[in-house]
């Protein structure tokens, strides 16, 4: 089973609000991107890595991969305007013989080898895609634009999903073809009629959105 990872790092990081992209924000001593890159490189599950960099930041991304000795990261491409465009740009670099594609947000630096194994396993049991998720614990309300509550939404069966998300490569390629938009890859596969399974996620896979998230993750290193 040949497994390729697409590491999505092309976002601008507007909510973090730095003068450089989020992937190059400092996490401890290194740029944020270094942490997931090193972890994917060190995972025995992964055969190759495509880094999707912010447009104009390909060279620093390649230099970083070289500095870290990431021999699996042999491809780096600029991302697109949206996350879905960045996924398509990365997928175009994944070799045709890859059986499985793992799509991961660089903004979730603390990906573990154990979690990668957990999302890959169901692919050999007939699932088209597998995503890590955490059951929602807060009460959910739909709220109108004036702040008034419209309804309380039943929480049973609701999960907040994370990355890495694993897919059979040909299923993902077919599902993202075109120019549709979605905030995760699984939504494309679901829309195409694919079977997507949720497995246990990891609270440490917190996504860096704000400076507080970055500080929290740095304290977990
Ligand atoms: N991403 C990407 N290409 C884009 C948009 C997002 O590769 N055009 C990636 C980000 O780099 C990140 C992941 O998708 O690893 C999740 O996106 P998000 O957390 O929203 O990051 P940003 O879009 O960078 O942040 P913001 O929305 O605050 O600008
Ligand atoms: Mg974004």
Coordinates of N, CA and C and ligand atoms in Angstrom, one line a residue:
X1 N 0.9 -1.2 0.0 CA 0.0 0.0 0.0 C 0.9 1.2 0.0
X2 N 0.8 2.0 -1.1 CA 1.7 3.2 -1.2 C 0.8 4.4 -0.6
X3 N 1.3 5.0 0.4 CA 0.6 6.1 1.0 C 1.3 7.5 0.8
X4 N 0.6 8.4 0.2 CA 1.2 9.8 0.1 C 0.5 10.7 0.9
X5 N 1.2 11.6 1.6 CA 0.6 12.7 2.4 C 0.7 14.0 1.6
X6 N -0.5 14.7 1.7 CA -0.5 16.1 1.2 C -0.5 17.0 2.5
X7 N 0.5 17.8 2.6 CA 0.6 18.7 3.8 C 0.2 20.1 3.4
X8 N -1.0 20.5 3.8 CA -1.6 21.8 3.4 C -1.1 22.9 4.3
X9 N -0.3 23.8 3.7 CA 0.2 24.9 4.4 C 0.1 26.2 3.7
X10 N -0.8 26.3 2.8 CA -0.9 27.4 1.9 C -1.8 28.6 2.3
X11 N -2.4 28.4 3.5 CA -3.4 29.4 4.0 C -2.6 30.7 4.4
X12 N -3.4 31.8 4.4 CA -2.8 33.1 4.8 C -2.7 33.3 6.3
X13 N -3.5 32.6 7.0 CA -3.5 32.8 8.5 C -4.0 34.1 8.9
X14 N -5.1 34.5 8.3 CA -5.7 35.9 8.6 C -6.0 36.1 10.0
X15 N -6.6 35.0 10.6 CA -7.1 35.2 12.0 C -5.9 35.2 13.0
X16 N -4.7 34.7 12.6 CA -3.5 34.8 13.4 C -3.0 36.2 13.3
X17 N -3.1 36.7 12.1 CA -2.8 38.2 12.0 C -1.3 38.5 12.0
X18 N -0.4 37.6 11.5 CA 1.0 38.0 11.4 C 1.3 38.6 10.0
X19 N 2.5 39.1 9.8 CA 2.8 39.7 8.5 C 3.4 38.6 7.6
X20 N 3.4 37.3 8.0 CA 3.8 36.2 7.2 C 2.8 35.1 7.4
X21 N 2.8 34.1 6.4 CA 1.7 33.1 6.5 C 1.8 32.2 7.8
X22 N 0.7 31.7 8.2 CA 0.6 30.9 9.5 C 1.7 29.8 9.5
X23 N 1.9 29.2 8.4 CA 2.9 28.0 8.4 C 4.3 28.4 8.8
X24 N 4.6 29.7 8.8 CA 5.9 30.2 9.2 C 5.9 31.0 10.5
X25 N 4.8 30.9 11.2 CA 4.7 31.4 12.6 C 5.6 30.6 13.4
X26 N 6.2 31.1 14.5 CA 7.1 30.4 15.3 C 6.3 29.5 16.3
X27 N 6.7 28.2 16.3 CA 6.1 27.3 17.3 C 7.4 26.7 18.0
X28 N 7.6 27.2 19.2 CA 8.9 26.9 19.9 C 10.0 27.6 19.1
X29 N 11.0 26.8 18.7 CA 12.2 27.4 18.0 C 12.0 27.4 16.5
X30 N 11.1 26.6 16.0 CA 11.0 26.4 14.5 C 9.7 27.0 14.0
X31 N 9.7 27.2 12.6 CA 8.4 27.5 12.0 C 7.4 26.4 12.2
X32 N 6.1 26.8 12.4 CA 5.0 25.8 12.6 C 5.1 24.6 11.7
X33 N 5.4 24.9 10.4 CA 5.4 23.9 9.3 C 6.4 22.7 9.7
X34 N 7.5 23.1 10.4 CA 8.5 22.1 10.7 C 7.9 20.9 11.5
X35 N 7.0 21.2 12.4 CA 6.5 20.1 13.3 C 5.7 19.0 12.6
X36 N 4.7 19.3 11.8 CA 4.0 18.3 11.1 C 4.9 17.6 10.0
X37 N 5.8 18.4 9.4 CA 6.7 17.9 8.4 C 7.6 16.8 9.0
X38 N 8.2 17.1 10.1 CA 9.0 16.1 10.8 C 8.2 14.9 11.2
X39 N 7.0 15.1 11.7 CA 6.2 14.0 12.2 C 5.8 13.0 11.0
X40 N 5.4 13.6 9.8 CA 5.0 12.8 8.7 C 6.3 12.1 8.2
X41 N 7.4 12.8 8.1 CA 8.7 12.2 7.7 C 9.0 10.9 8.5
X42 N 8.8 11.1 9.8 CA 9.2 10.0 10.8 C 8.2 8.9 10.8
X43 N 7.0 9.0 10.2 CA 6.0 8.0 10.3 C 6.3 6.9 9.2
X44 N 6.3 5.6 9.7 CA 6.6 4.5 8.8 C 5.4 4.3 7.8
X45 N 4.3 4.8 8.2 CA 3.1 4.6 7.3 C 3.2 5.4 6.0
X46 N 4.0 6.5 6.0 CA 4.0 7.5 4.9 C 5.2 7.2 3.9
X47 N 4.9 7.1 2.6 CA 6.0 6.9 1.6 C 6.4 8.2 1.0
X48 N 5.6 9.2 0.8 CA 6.0 10.4 0.2 C 5.1 11.6 0.7
X49 N 5.7 12.8 0.6 CA 5.0 14.0 1.1 C 5.0 15.0 0.0
X50 N 3.8 15.6 -0.3 CA 3.7 16.8 -1.1 C 3.4 18.0 -0.2
X51 N 4.3 19.0 -0.2 CA 4.0 20.2 0.7 C 3.3 21.2 -0.2
X52 N 2.2 21.7 0.2 CA 1.5 22.8 -0.5 C 1.7 24.1 0.3
X53 N 2.6 24.9 -0.4 CA 3.1 26.1 0.3 C 2.3 27.4 -0.1
X54 N 2.4 28.4 0.8 CA 1.7 29.7 0.4 C 2.4 30.2 -0.9
X55 N 1.7 30.7 -1.9 CA 2.3 31.1 -3.1 C 3.4 32.1 -2.8
X56 N 4.6 31.9 -3.4 CA 5.7 32.8 -3.1 C 6.6 32.3 -2.0
X57 N 6.1 31.3 -1.2 CA 6.9 30.7 -0.1 C 7.4 29.3 -0.4
X58 N 7.4 28.9 -1.6 CA 7.8 27.5 -2.0 C 9.3 27.3 -1.5
X59 N 10.1 28.4 -1.8 CA 11.6 28.2 -1.6 C 11.9 28.0 0.0
X60 N 11.3 28.9 0.8 CA 11.5 28.7 2.2 C 11.0 27.3 2.7
X61 N 9.9 26.8 2.1 CA 9.4 25.5 2.5 C 10.3 24.4 2.1
X62 N 10.9 24.5 0.9 CA 11.8 23.5 0.4 C 13.1 23.5 1.3
X63 N 13.6 24.7 1.6 CA 14.8 24.8 2.4 C 14.6 24.2 3.8
X64 N 13.4 24.5 4.3 CA 13.0 23.9 5.6 C 13.0 22.4 5.6
X65 N 12.4 21.8 4.5 CA 12.4 20.3 4.4 C 13.8 19.8 4.2
X66 N 14.7 20.5 3.5 CA 16.1 20.1 3.4 C 16.8 20.1 4.7
X67 N 16.6 21.2 5.4 CA 17.2 21.4 6.8 C 16.8 20.3 7.7
X68 N 15.6 19.9 7.6 CA 15.1 18.8 8.5 C 15.4 17.4 8.0
X69 N 16.0 17.4 6.9 CA 16.4 16.1 6.3 C 15.2 15.2 5.9
X70 N 14.1 15.9 5.4 CA 12.9 15.2 5.0 C 13.0 14.6 3.6
X71 N 13.6 13.4 3.5 CA 13.8 12.8 2.2 C 12.5 12.4 1.5
X72 N 11.4 12.3 2.3 CA 10.1 11.9 1.7 C 9.4 13.1 1.0
X73 N 9.8 14.3 1.4 CA 9.1 15.5 0.9 C 9.8 16.0 -0.4
X74 N 9.5 15.2 -1.5 CA 10.2 15.6 -2.7 C 9.4 16.4 -3.7
X75 N 8.3 17.0 -3.2 CA 7.5 17.8 -4.0 C 6.9 19.0 -3.2
X76 N 7.0 20.2 -3.8 CA 6.4 21.4 -3.1 C 5.8 22.2 -4.2
X77 N 4.5 22.5 -4.0 CA 3.8 23.3 -5.0 C 3.1 24.5 -4.3
X78 N 2.8 25.6 -5.0 CA 2.1 26.7 -4.4 C 0.6 26.3 -4.3
X79 N -0.1 26.7 -3.2 CA -1.5 26.4 -3.1 C -2.4 27.4 -3.9
X80 N -3.6 27.2 -3.7 CA -4.6 28.1 -4.4 C -5.3 29.0 -3.5
X81 N -6.3 29.7 -4.0 CA -7.1 30.7 -3.3 C -7.8 30.1 -2.1
X82 N -8.4 28.9 -2.3 CA -9.1 28.2 -1.2 C -8.5 26.9 -0.8
X83 N -8.9 26.3 0.3 CA -8.3 25.1 0.7 C -8.5 24.0 -0.3
X84 N -9.7 24.0 -0.9 CA -10.0 22.9 -1.9 C -9.1 23.1 -3.1
X85 N -8.8 24.3 -3.5 CA -7.8 24.5 -4.6 C -6.5 24.0 -4.3
X86 N -6.1 24.2 -3.0 CA -4.8 23.7 -2.5 C -4.7 22.2 -2.5
X87 N -5.8 21.6 -2.2 CA -5.9 20.1 -2.2 C -5.7 19.6 -3.6
X88 N -6.4 20.3 -4.6 CA -6.2 19.9 -6.0 C -4.8 20.1 -6.5
X89 N -4.2 21.2 -6.1 CA -2.8 21.4 -6.5 C -1.8 20.3 -5.9
X90 N -2.1 19.9 -4.7 CA -1.3 18.9 -4.1 C -1.5 17.5 -4.7
X91 N -2.8 17.2 -5.0 CA -3.1 15.9 -5.6 C -2.5 15.8 -6.9
X92 N -2.4 16.8 -7.7 CA -1.8 16.8 -9.0 C -0.3 16.3 -8.9
X93 N 0.3 16.4 -7.8 CA 1.7 16.0 -7.6 C 1.9 14.6 -7.0
X94 N 0.8 14.0 -6.6 CA 0.8 12.7 -6.1 C 1.0 11.7 -7.2
X95 N 2.0 10.8 -7.2 CA 2.2 9.8 -8.3 C 0.9 9.0 -8.5
X96 N 0.8 8.6 -9.8 CA -0.4 7.9 -10.2 C -0.5 6.5 -9.5
X97 N 0.6 5.9 -9.0 CA 0.5 4.6 -8.4 C 0.3 4.7 -6.9
X98 N 0.1 5.9 -6.3 CA -0.3 6.0 -4.9 C -1.7 5.4 -4.7
X99 N -1.8 4.5 -3.7 CA -3.1 3.8 -3.5 C -3.9 4.7 -2.5
X100 N -3.2 5.3 -1.6 CA -3.9 6.0 -0.5 C -3.3 7.4 -0.4
X101 N -4.2 8.4 -0.2 CA -3.7 9.8 0.0 C -4.2 10.2 1.4
X102 N -3.3 10.8 2.2 CA -3.6 11.3 3.5 C -3.5 12.8 3.4
X103 N -4.6 13.6 3.7 CA -4.6 15.0 3.6 C -4.5 15.6 5.0
X104 N -3.5 16.4 5.2 CA -3.3 16.9 6.6 C -3.1 18.4 6.6
X105 N -3.7 19.1 7.6 CA -3.5 20.6 7.7 C -2.2 20.8 8.5
X106 N -1.3 21.6 7.9 CA -0.1 22.0 8.7 C -0.5 22.7 9.9
X107 N -1.7 23.4 9.9 CA -2.1 24.1 11.1 C -2.5 23.2 12.3
X108 N -2.4 21.9 12.1 CA -2.6 20.9 13.2 C -1.3 20.2 13.4
X109 N -0.3 20.8 14.1 CA 1.0 20.3 14.1 C 1.2 19.0 14.7
X110 N 0.4 18.7 15.8 CA 0.8 17.5 16.6 C 0.2 16.2 16.1
X111 N 0.3 15.9 14.8 CA -0.2 14.6 14.3 C 0.7 13.5 14.8
X112 N 0.1 12.4 15.2 CA 0.9 11.3 15.7 C 0.8 10.1 14.8
X113 N 1.9 9.2 14.9 CA 1.9 8.0 14.1 C 0.8 7.1 14.4
X114 N 0.4 7.1 15.7 CA -0.8 6.2 16.1 C -2.1 6.7 15.4
X115 N -2.3 8.0 15.4 CA -3.5 8.5 14.7 C -3.5 8.2 13.2
X116 N -2.3 8.3 12.6 CA -2.2 8.0 11.2 C -2.6 6.5 10.9
X117 N -2.1 5.6 11.8 CA -2.4 4.2 11.7 C -3.9 4.0 11.8
X118 N -4.5 4.8 12.7 CA -6.0 4.7 13.0 C -6.8 5.1 11.8
X119 N -6.4 6.1 11.1 CA -7.2 6.5 9.9 C -6.9 5.7 8.7
X120 N -5.8 5.0 8.7 CA -5.5 4.2 7.5 C -6.2 2.8 7.6
X121 N -6.3 2.3 8.8 CA -6.8 0.9 9.0 C -8.2 0.6 8.3
X122 N -9.2 1.4 8.4 CA -10.5 1.1 7.8 C -10.5 1.1 6.3
X123 N -9.5 1.7 5.7 CA -9.4 1.7 4.2 C -9.3 0.3 3.6
X124 N -8.8 -0.7 4.4 CA -8.7 -2.0 3.9 C -9.9 -2.8 4.3
X125 N -10.9 -2.2 4.9 CA -12.2 -2.8 5.2 C -13.4 -2.3 4.4
X126 N -13.1 -1.7 3.3 CA -14.2 -1.3 2.4 C -14.6 0.2 2.5
X127 N -13.9 1.0 3.4 CA -14.3 2.4 3.5 C -13.5 3.2 2.4
X128 N -14.1 4.2 1.9 CA -13.5 5.1 0.9 C -12.6 6.2 1.5
X129 N -13.1 6.6 2.7 CA -12.4 7.7 3.4 C -12.6 7.5 4.9
X130 N -11.6 8.0 5.7 CA -11.6 7.9 7.1 C -11.1 9.2 7.8
X131 N -11.9 9.7 8.7 CA -11.6 11.0 9.3 C -11.6 10.9 10.8
X132 N -10.6 11.6 11.5 CA -10.6 11.6 13.0 C -11.7 12.6 13.5
X133 N -12.4 12.2 14.5 CA -13.4 13.2 15.0 C -13.6 13.1 16.5
X134 N -14.0 14.2 17.2 CA -14.3 14.2 18.6 C -15.8 14.5 18.8
X135 N -16.5 13.7 19.7 CA -17.9 14.0 19.9 C -18.0 15.4 20.4
X136 N -19.1 16.1 19.9 CA -19.3 17.4 20.4 C -19.9 17.3 21.9
X137 N -19.3 18.1 22.8 CA -19.7 18.0 24.2 C -20.6 19.2 24.6
X138 N -20.4 20.4 23.9 CA -21.2 21.6 24.3 C -22.6 21.4 23.7
X139 N -23.6 22.1 24.3 CA -24.9 22.2 23.8 C -24.9 23.1 22.5
X140 N -25.6 22.7 21.5 CA -25.5 23.5 20.2 C -26.8 24.2 20.0
X141 N -26.7 25.5 19.6 CA -27.8 26.3 19.2 C -27.6 26.9 17.9
X142 N -28.7 27.0 17.1 CA -28.6 27.7 15.9 C -29.1 29.2 16.2
X143 N -28.3 30.2 15.8 CA -28.6 31.5 16.3 C -28.8 32.4 15.0
X144 N -29.8 33.3 15.1 CA -30.0 34.2 14.0 C -29.1 35.4 14.0
X145 N -29.2 36.2 13.0 CA -28.2 37.4 12.9 C -28.4 38.4 14.0
X146 N -29.6 38.4 14.6 CA -29.8 39.4 15.7 C -29.4 38.8 17.1
X147 N -28.8 37.6 17.1 CA -28.3 37.0 18.3 C -29.4 36.1 19.0
X148 N -30.6 36.1 18.4 CA -31.7 35.3 19.0 C -31.6 33.9 18.6
X149 N -31.9 33.0 19.6 CA -31.8 31.6 19.4 C -32.9 31.1 18.5
X150 N -32.6 30.4 17.5 CA -33.7 29.9 16.6 C -34.1 28.5 17.0
X151 N -33.0 27.7 17.4 CA -33.4 26.3 17.9 C -32.2 25.8 18.6
X152 N -32.4 24.7 19.4 CA -31.4 24.0 20.1 C -31.2 22.7 19.2
X153 N -30.0 22.4 18.8 CA -29.8 21.3 17.9 C -29.4 20.1 18.7
X154 N -30.0 18.9 18.4 CA -29.7 17.7 19.2 C -28.2 17.4 18.9
X155 N -27.5 17.0 19.9 CA -26.1 16.8 19.9 C -25.7 15.4 19.5
X156 N -26.7 14.5 19.7 CA -26.4 13.0 19.5 C -25.8 12.8 18.1
X157 N -24.7 12.1 18.1 CA -24.1 11.7 16.8 C -23.3 12.8 16.1
X158 N -23.2 14.0 16.8 CA -22.4 15.0 16.1 C -21.0 15.0 16.5
X159 N -20.1 15.1 15.5 CA -18.6 15.1 15.8 C -18.0 16.3 15.1
X160 N -17.0 16.8 15.8 CA -16.1 17.8 15.2 C -14.9 17.1 14.6
X161 N -14.7 17.2 13.3 CA -13.7 16.4 12.6 C -12.4 17.2 12.4
X162 N -11.4 16.4 12.3 CA -10.0 16.9 12.3 C -9.3 16.4 11.0
X163 N -8.0 16.7 10.9 CA -7.2 16.0 9.9 C -6.1 15.3 10.7
X164 N -5.4 14.3 10.2 CA -5.3 13.8 8.8 C -6.5 13.0 8.4
X165 N -6.9 13.2 7.2 CA -8.0 12.4 6.6 C -7.5 11.5 5.5
X166 N -7.8 10.2 5.6 CA -7.3 9.3 4.6 C -8.3 8.8 3.6
X167 N -7.9 8.7 2.4 CA -8.8 8.3 1.3 C -8.1 7.3 0.3
X168 N -8.9 6.5 -0.3 CA -8.4 5.7 -1.5 C -8.1 6.8 -2.5
X169 N -7.0 6.8 -3.1 CA -6.5 7.9 -4.0 C -7.4 8.1 -5.2
X170 N -7.9 7.0 -5.8 CA -8.7 7.2 -7.0 C -10.1 7.8 -6.6
X171 N -10.6 7.5 -5.5 CA -11.9 8.0 -5.0 C -11.7 9.5 -4.7
X172 N -10.7 9.9 -4.1 CA -10.5 11.3 -3.8 C -10.3 12.1 -5.1
X173 N -9.5 11.6 -6.0 CA -9.2 12.3 -7.3 C -10.5 12.6 -8.0
X174 N -11.4 11.5 -8.0 CA -12.7 11.7 -8.7 C -13.6 12.7 -8.0
X175 N -13.5 12.7 -6.6 CA -14.4 13.5 -5.8 C -14.1 15.0 -5.9
X176 N -12.8 15.3 -6.0 CA -12.4 16.7 -6.0 C -12.3 17.3 -7.4
X177 N -12.5 16.5 -8.4 CA -12.4 17.0 -9.8 C -13.5 18.1 -10.0
X178 N -13.2 19.1 -10.7 CA -14.1 20.2 -10.9 C -13.7 21.4 -10.0
X179 N -14.6 22.2 -9.6 CA -14.2 23.4 -8.9 C -15.1 23.7 -7.7
X180 N -15.7 22.6 -7.1 CA -16.5 22.7 -6.0 C -15.7 23.1 -4.7
X181 N -16.4 23.6 -3.7 CA -15.7 24.0 -2.5 C -16.3 23.2 -1.3
X182 N -15.4 23.0 -0.3 CA -15.9 22.4 0.9 C -14.8 22.6 1.9
X183 N -15.1 22.6 3.2 CA -14.0 22.9 4.2 C -13.2 21.7 4.6
X184 N -13.7 20.5 4.3 CA -12.8 19.3 4.4 C -12.9 18.4 3.2
X185 N -12.0 17.5 3.0 CA -11.9 16.6 1.8 C -13.1 15.6 1.9
X186 N -13.4 15.2 3.1 CA -14.4 14.1 3.3 C -15.7 14.6 2.7
X187 N -16.0 15.9 2.8 CA -17.3 16.4 2.2 C -17.4 16.1 0.7
X188 N -16.3 16.2 0.0 CA -16.3 15.9 -1.4 C -16.6 14.4 -1.7
X189 N -16.0 13.6 -0.9 CA -16.2 12.1 -1.0 C -17.6 11.8 -0.7
X190 N -18.1 12.4 0.4 CA -19.5 12.1 0.8 C -20.5 12.6 -0.3
X191 N -20.2 13.7 -0.9 CA -21.1 14.3 -1.9 C -21.1 13.4 -3.2
X192 N -19.9 12.7 -3.4 CA -19.8 11.8 -4.5 C -20.4 10.4 -4.2
X193 N -20.9 10.2 -3.0 CA -21.5 9.0 -2.7 C -20.6 8.0 -2.0
X194 N -19.4 8.4 -1.6 CA -18.4 7.6 -1.0 C -18.8 7.3 0.4
X195 N -18.2 6.2 1.0 CA -18.4 5.8 2.4 C -17.3 6.3 3.2
X196 N -17.6 7.2 4.2 CA -16.6 7.9 5.0 C -16.9 7.5 6.5
X197 N -15.8 7.0 7.1 CA -15.9 6.6 8.5 C -15.2 7.6 9.5
X198 N -15.8 7.8 10.6 CA -15.2 8.6 11.7 C -14.5 7.7 12.7
X199 N -13.3 7.9 13.0 CA -12.6 7.2 14.1 C -12.2 8.2 15.2
X200 N -11.8 7.7 16.3 CA -11.5 8.6 17.4 C -10.4 9.6 17.1
X201 N -10.7 10.9 17.3 CA -9.7 11.9 17.0 C -8.8 12.1 18.2
X202 N -8.1 13.2 18.3 CA -7.1 13.5 19.4 C -7.2 15.0 19.7
X203 N -7.5 15.3 21.0 CA -7.6 16.7 21.4 C -6.3 17.5 21.1
X204 N -5.2 16.8 21.0 CA -3.9 17.4 20.8 C -3.8 17.8 19.3
X205 N -4.7 17.4 18.5 CA -4.7 17.8 17.1 C -5.4 19.2 16.9
X206 N -5.4 19.9 18.0 CA -6.0 21.3 17.9 C -5.4 22.0 16.7
X207 N -6.3 22.8 16.0 CA -5.8 23.6 14.9 C -5.4 25.0 15.4
X208 N -4.3 25.4 14.9 CA -3.8 26.8 15.2 C -4.7 27.8 14.4
X209 N -5.5 28.5 15.1 CA -6.3 29.6 14.4 C -5.8 30.9 15.0
X210 N -5.7 31.0 16.3 CA -5.4 32.3 17.0 C -4.0 32.1 17.7
X211 N -3.5 33.3 18.2 CA -2.3 33.2 19.0 C -2.4 32.4 20.3
X212 N -3.6 32.3 20.8 CA -3.8 31.5 22.0 C -3.6 30.0 21.7
X213 N -4.1 29.6 20.5 CA -3.9 28.2 20.1 C -2.4 27.8 20.0
X214 N -1.7 28.8 19.4 CA -0.3 28.6 19.2 C 0.4 28.4 20.5
X215 N 0.1 29.3 21.5 CA 0.7 29.2 22.8 C 0.4 27.9 23.5
X216 N -0.9 27.5 23.4 CA -1.3 26.2 24.0 C -0.6 25.0 23.4
X217 N -0.4 25.0 22.1 CA 0.3 23.9 21.4 C 1.7 23.9 21.8
X218 N 2.3 25.1 21.9 CA 3.7 25.2 22.2 C 4.0 24.6 23.6
X219 N 3.0 24.8 24.5 CA 3.1 24.3 25.9 C 3.0 22.8 25.9
X220 N 2.5 22.2 24.9 CA 2.3 20.7 24.8 C 3.6 20.0 24.2
X221 N 4.5 20.8 23.6 CA 5.6 20.2 22.9 C 6.6 19.5 23.9
Ligands
LIG1 N1 -5.1 26.1 3.5 C1 -4.4 25.9 2.3 N2 -4.8 26.8 1.2 C2 -5.8 27.7 1.4 C3 -6.4 27.8 2.6 C4 -6.1 27.0 3.7 O1 -3.6 25.1 2.1 N3 -6.1 28.5 0.4 C5 -4.6 25.2 4.6 C6 -4.0 26.1 5.8 O2 -2.6 26.3 5.5 C7 -4.3 25.2 7.0 C8 -5.5 24.4 6.6 O3 -5.7 24.6 5.2 O4 -3.2 24.3 7.2 C9 -6.7 24.9 7.4 O5 -7.0 26.2 7.1 P1 -7.2 27.4 8.2 O6 -6.9 26.9 9.5 O7 -8.4 28.2 7.8 O8 -5.8 28.3 7.8 P2 -5.8 29.7 7.1 O9 -6.7 29.7 6.0 O10 -4.3 29.9 6.8 O11 -6.2 30.7 8.3 P3 -7.3 31.9 8.2 O12 -8.6 31.2 7.7 O13 -7.3 32.5 9.5 O14 -6.8 32.8 7.1
LIG2 MG1 -8.9 29.6 6.3

